Coordinates of C-alpha atoms in Angstrom, one line a residue:
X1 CA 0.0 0.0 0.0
X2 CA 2.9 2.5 1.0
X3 CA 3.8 1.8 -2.6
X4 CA 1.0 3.3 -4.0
X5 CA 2.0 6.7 -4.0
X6 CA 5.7 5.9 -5.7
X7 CA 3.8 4.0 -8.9
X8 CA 1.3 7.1 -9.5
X9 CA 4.7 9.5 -9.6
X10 CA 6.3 7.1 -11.4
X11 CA 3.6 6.6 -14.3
X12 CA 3.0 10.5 -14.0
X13 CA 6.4 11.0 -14.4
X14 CA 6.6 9.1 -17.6
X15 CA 3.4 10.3 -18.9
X16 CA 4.9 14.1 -19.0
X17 CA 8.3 12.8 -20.4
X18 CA 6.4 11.3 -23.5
X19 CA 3.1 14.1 -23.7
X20 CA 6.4 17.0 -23.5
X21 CA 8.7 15.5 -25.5
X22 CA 5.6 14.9 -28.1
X23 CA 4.5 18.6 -27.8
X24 CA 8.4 19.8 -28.5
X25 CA 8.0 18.0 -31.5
X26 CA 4.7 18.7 -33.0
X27 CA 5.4 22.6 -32.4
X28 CA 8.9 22.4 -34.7
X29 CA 6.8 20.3 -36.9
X30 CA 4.2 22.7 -37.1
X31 CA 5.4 26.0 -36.8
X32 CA 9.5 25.8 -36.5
X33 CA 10.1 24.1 -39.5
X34 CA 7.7 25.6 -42.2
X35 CA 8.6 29.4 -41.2
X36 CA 12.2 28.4 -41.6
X37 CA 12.9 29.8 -38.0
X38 CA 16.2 29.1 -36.2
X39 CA 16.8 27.6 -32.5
X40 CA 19.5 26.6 -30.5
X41 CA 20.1 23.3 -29.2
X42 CA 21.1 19.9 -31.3
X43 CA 17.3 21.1 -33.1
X44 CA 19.5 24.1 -34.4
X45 CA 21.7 22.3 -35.0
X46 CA 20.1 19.5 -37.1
X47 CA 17.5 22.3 -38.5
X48 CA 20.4 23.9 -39.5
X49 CA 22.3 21.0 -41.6
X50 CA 18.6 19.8 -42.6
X51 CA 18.6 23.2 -44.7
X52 CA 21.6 22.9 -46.5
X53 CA 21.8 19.2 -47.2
X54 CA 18.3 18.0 -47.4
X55 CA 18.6 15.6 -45.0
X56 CA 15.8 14.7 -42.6
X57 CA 15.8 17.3 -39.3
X58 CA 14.8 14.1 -37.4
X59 CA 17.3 11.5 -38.5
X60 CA 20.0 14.3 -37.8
X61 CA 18.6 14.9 -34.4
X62 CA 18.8 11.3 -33.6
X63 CA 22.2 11.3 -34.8
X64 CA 23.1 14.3 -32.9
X65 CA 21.2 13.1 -29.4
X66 CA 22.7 9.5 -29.3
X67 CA 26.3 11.1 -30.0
X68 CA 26.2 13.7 -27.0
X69 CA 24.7 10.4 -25.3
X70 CA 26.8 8.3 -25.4
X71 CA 29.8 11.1 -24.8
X72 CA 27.5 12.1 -21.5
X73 CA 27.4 8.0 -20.6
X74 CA 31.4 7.9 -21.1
X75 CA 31.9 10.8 -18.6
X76 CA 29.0 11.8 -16.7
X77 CA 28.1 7.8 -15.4
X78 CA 25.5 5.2 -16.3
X79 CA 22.6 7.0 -14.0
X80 CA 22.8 10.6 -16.2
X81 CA 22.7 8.8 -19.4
X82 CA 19.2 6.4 -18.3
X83 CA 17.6 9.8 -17.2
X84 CA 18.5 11.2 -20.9
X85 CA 17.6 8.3 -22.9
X86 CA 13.7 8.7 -23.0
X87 CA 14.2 12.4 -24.3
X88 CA 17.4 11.4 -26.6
X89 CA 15.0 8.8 -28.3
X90 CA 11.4 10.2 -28.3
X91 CA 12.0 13.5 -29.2
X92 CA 13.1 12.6 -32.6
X93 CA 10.8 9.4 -32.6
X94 CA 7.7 11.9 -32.7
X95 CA 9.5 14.5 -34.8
X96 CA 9.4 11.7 -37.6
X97 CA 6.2 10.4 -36.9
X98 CA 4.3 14.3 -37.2
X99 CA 6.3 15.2 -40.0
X100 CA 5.0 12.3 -42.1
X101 CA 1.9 13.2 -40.6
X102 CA 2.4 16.9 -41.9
X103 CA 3.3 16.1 -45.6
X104 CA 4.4 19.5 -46.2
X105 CA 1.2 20.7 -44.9
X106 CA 1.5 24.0 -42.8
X107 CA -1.2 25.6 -40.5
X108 CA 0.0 29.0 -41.0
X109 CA 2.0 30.7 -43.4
X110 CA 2.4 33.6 -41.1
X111 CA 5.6 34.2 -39.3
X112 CA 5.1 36.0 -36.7
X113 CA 2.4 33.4 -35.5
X114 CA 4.3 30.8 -36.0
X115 CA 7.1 32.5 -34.0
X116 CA 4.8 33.0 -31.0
X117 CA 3.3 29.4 -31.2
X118 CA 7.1 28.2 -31.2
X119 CA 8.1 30.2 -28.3
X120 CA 5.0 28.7 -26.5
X121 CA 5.3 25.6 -27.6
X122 CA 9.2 24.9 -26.9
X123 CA 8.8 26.4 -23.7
X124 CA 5.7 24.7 -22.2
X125 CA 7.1 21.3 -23.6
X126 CA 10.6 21.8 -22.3
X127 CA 9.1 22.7 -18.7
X128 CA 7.3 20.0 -18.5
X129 CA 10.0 17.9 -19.7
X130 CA 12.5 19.1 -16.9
X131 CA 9.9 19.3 -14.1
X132 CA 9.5 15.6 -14.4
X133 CA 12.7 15.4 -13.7
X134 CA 14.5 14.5 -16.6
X135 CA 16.9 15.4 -18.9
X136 CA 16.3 17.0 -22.4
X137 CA 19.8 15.9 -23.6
X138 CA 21.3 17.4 -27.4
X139 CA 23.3 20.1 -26.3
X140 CA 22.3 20.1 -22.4
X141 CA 25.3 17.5 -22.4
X142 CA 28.4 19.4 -23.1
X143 CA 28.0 22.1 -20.6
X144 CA 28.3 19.4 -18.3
X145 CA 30.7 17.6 -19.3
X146 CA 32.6 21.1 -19.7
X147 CA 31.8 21.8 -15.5
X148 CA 33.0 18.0 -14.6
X149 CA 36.3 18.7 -16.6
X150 CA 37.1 22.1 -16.3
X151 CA 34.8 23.3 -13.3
X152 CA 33.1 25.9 -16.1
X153 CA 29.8 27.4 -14.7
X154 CA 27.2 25.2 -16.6
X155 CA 24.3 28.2 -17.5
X156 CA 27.4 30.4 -18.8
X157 CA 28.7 27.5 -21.4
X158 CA 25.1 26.6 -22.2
X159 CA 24.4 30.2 -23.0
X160 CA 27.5 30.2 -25.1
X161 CA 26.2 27.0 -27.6
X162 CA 23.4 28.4 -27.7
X163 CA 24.9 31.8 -28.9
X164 CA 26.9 29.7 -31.5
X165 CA 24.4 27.2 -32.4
X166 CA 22.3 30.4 -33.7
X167 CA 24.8 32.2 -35.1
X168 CA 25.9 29.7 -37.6
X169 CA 22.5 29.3 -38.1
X170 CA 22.3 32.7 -39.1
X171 CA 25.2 32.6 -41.9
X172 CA 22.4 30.9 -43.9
X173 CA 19.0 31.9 -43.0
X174 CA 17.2 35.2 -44.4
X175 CA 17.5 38.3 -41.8
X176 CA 13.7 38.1 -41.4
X177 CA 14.3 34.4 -40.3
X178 CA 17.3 35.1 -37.9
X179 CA 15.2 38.1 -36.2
X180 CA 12.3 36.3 -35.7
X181 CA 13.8 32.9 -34.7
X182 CA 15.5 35.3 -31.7
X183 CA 12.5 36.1 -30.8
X184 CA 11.0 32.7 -30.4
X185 CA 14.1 32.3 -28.3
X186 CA 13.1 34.6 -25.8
X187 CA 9.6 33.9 -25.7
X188 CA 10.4 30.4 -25.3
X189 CA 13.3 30.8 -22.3
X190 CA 10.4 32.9 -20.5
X191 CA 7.9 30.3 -21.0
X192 CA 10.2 27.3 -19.3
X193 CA 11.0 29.8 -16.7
X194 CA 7.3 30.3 -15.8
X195 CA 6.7 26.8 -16.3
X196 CA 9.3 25.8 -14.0
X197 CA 8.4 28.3 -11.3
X198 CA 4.6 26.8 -11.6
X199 CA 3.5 25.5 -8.0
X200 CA 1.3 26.0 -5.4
X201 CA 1.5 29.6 -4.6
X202 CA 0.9 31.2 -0.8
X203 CA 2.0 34.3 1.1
X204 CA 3.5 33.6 3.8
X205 CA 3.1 36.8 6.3
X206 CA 4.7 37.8 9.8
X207 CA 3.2 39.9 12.2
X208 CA 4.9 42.6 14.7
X209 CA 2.4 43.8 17.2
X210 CA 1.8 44.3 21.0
X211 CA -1.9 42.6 20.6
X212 CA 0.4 39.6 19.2
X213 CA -2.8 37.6 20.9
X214 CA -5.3 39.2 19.9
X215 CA -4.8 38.8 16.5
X216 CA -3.7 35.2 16.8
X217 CA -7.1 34.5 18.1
X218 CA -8.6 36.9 15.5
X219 CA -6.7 34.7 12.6
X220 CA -8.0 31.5 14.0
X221 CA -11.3 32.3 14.0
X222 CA -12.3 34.4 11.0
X223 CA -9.4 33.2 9.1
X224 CA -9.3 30.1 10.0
X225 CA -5.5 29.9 9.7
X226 CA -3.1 28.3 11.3
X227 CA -0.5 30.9 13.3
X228 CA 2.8 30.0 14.5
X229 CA 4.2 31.7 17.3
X230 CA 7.8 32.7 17.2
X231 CA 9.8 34.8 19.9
X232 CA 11.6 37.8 18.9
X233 CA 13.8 40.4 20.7
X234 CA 14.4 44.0 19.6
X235 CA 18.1 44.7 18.4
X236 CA 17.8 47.9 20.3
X237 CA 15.6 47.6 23.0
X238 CA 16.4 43.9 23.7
X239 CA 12.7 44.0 25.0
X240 CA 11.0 40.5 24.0
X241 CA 7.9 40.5 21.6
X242 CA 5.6 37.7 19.7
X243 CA 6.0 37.3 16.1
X244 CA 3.4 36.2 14.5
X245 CA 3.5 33.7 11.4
X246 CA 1.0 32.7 9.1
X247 CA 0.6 31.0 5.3
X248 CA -2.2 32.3 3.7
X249 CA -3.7 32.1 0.0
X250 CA -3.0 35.5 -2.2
X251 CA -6.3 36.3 -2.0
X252 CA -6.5 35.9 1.7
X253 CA -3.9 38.8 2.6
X254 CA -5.8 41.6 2.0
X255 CA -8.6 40.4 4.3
X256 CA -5.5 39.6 6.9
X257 CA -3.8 42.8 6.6
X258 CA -7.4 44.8 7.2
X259 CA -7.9 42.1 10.5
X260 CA -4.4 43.0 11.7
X261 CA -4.8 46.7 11.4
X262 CA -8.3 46.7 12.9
X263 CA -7.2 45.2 15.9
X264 CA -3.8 47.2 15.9
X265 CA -3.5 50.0 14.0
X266 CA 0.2 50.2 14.3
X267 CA 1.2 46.8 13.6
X268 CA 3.9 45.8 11.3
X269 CA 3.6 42.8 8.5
X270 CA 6.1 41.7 6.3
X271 CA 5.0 39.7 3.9
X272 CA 6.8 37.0 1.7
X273 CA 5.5 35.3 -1.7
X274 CA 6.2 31.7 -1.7
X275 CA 6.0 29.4 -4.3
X276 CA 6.7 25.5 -4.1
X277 CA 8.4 23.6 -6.9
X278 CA 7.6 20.3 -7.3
X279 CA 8.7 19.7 -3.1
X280 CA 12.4 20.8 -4.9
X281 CA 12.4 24.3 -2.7
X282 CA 10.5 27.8 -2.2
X283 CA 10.9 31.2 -4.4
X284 CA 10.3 33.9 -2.1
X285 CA 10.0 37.7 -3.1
X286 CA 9.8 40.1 0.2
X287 CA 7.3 42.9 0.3
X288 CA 6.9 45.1 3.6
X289 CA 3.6 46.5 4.6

């Protein structure tokens, strides 16, 4: 029975590996590829050689994947390699499979919306992808190898493919192409970022007052919130005080902070955002009331 639990995050696990690594693919079948766009990554990179050879984007990609692969087996261990298999394998598995579905067909000719469905769609994928927990492999491999080696920061290296992966891209490509593709870049960066920031959201608020118990009581009741008491001492004064803390919903903290001042006009809240990742940590951005 205890097991339970592991086998659903297990098969949910699995379940976004395959439905993002299926999305990444459908959106460059759909909207990269027909507008001619440019990327970064091992897509660029096979999108790019694609172009000028006629060659199929997914064969290259497969090609490309299972190199860096098996380079990331030789030096990063057996364990990094499983977690990037599914991705090193599916991603181009699907890109096939939709562009025989495709046949040339295009939804849009327009470039500009098939730059904003890119963005979207690379970025939802890809968050989906790495909030499962595994790896998207291609060019996510060298950086690594790079920081095992020579101890180079990983997002500065990564950032530096990327830059070159583009740029040789853009030896070849129309200007209208390379500008727009750069924008799918950013759209698509700010995208994973959300994505990967996506959780349960609360504010978390503390409360300096001298009616520290009336407003506990006040919480509990008409809030019905739980409070945690903490004891604080003034740097200055030295004189002991209750802090007050409580997790709220956003929507919540305005009825707090109208509770708090009702009972004491001159209290003092600080209030913190909080967002949980996947149980992987907390962002927190202070605001002071």
């Amino acid at each position: 029975m205890n097991q339970n639990p592991h086998w659903k995050q297990l098969i949910w696990n699995w379940a976004s590996i395959i439905f993002g690594n299926a999305l990444y693919s459908l959106t460059v079948a759909l909207f990269l590829e027909p507008a001619d766009l440019i990327t970064g990554g091992a897509t660029g990179i096979a999108l790019a050689i694609g172009r000028l050879t006629g060659l199929s984007v997914s064969g290259l990609l497969l090609f490309i994947n299972l190199a860096m692969l098996v380079w990331g087996w030789v030096v990063l261990g057996r364990a990094f390699a499983l977690n990037t298999l599914a991705s090193s394998v599916l991603s181009p598995a699907f890109l096939a499979l939709f562009e025989g579905m495709a046949n040339g067909r295009v939804l849009t000719e327009d470039i500009f919306l098939c730059t904003v469905f890119a963005g979207l769609g690379i970025g939802v994928s890809l968050g989906i992808v790495i909030r499962s927990g595994a790896s998207t492999g291609g060019l996510d491999i060298p950086p690594l190898v790079l920081n095992k080696w020579f101890k180079l920061p990983v997002s500065a290296t990564m950032l530096a493919f990327d830059i070159m992966v583009l740029l040789m891209q853009a030896v070849f490509s129309p200007m209208p192409q390379v500008l727009y593709g750069i924008v799918m870049v950013l759209i698509h960066t700010v995208v994973m970022d959300k994505m990967l920031m996506m959780g349960a959201s609360r504010t978390e608020v503390k409360i300096i007052s001298s009616q520290s118990d009336a407003i506990c009581a006040a919480i509990l009741e008409q809030l019905d919130r739980g409070v945690t008491i903490l004891h604080g001492e003034g740097g200055y004064t030295h004189e002991s005080s209750a802090v007050l803390l409580s997790i709220v919903s956003n929507r919540e903290l305005p009825r707090l902070e109208k509770l708090a001042h009702s009972i004491d006009p001159t209290c003092f809240l600080i209030v913190s955002h909080v967002t949980e990742v996947s149980g992987r940590g907390f962002s927190m951005d202070k605001d002071y009331l």
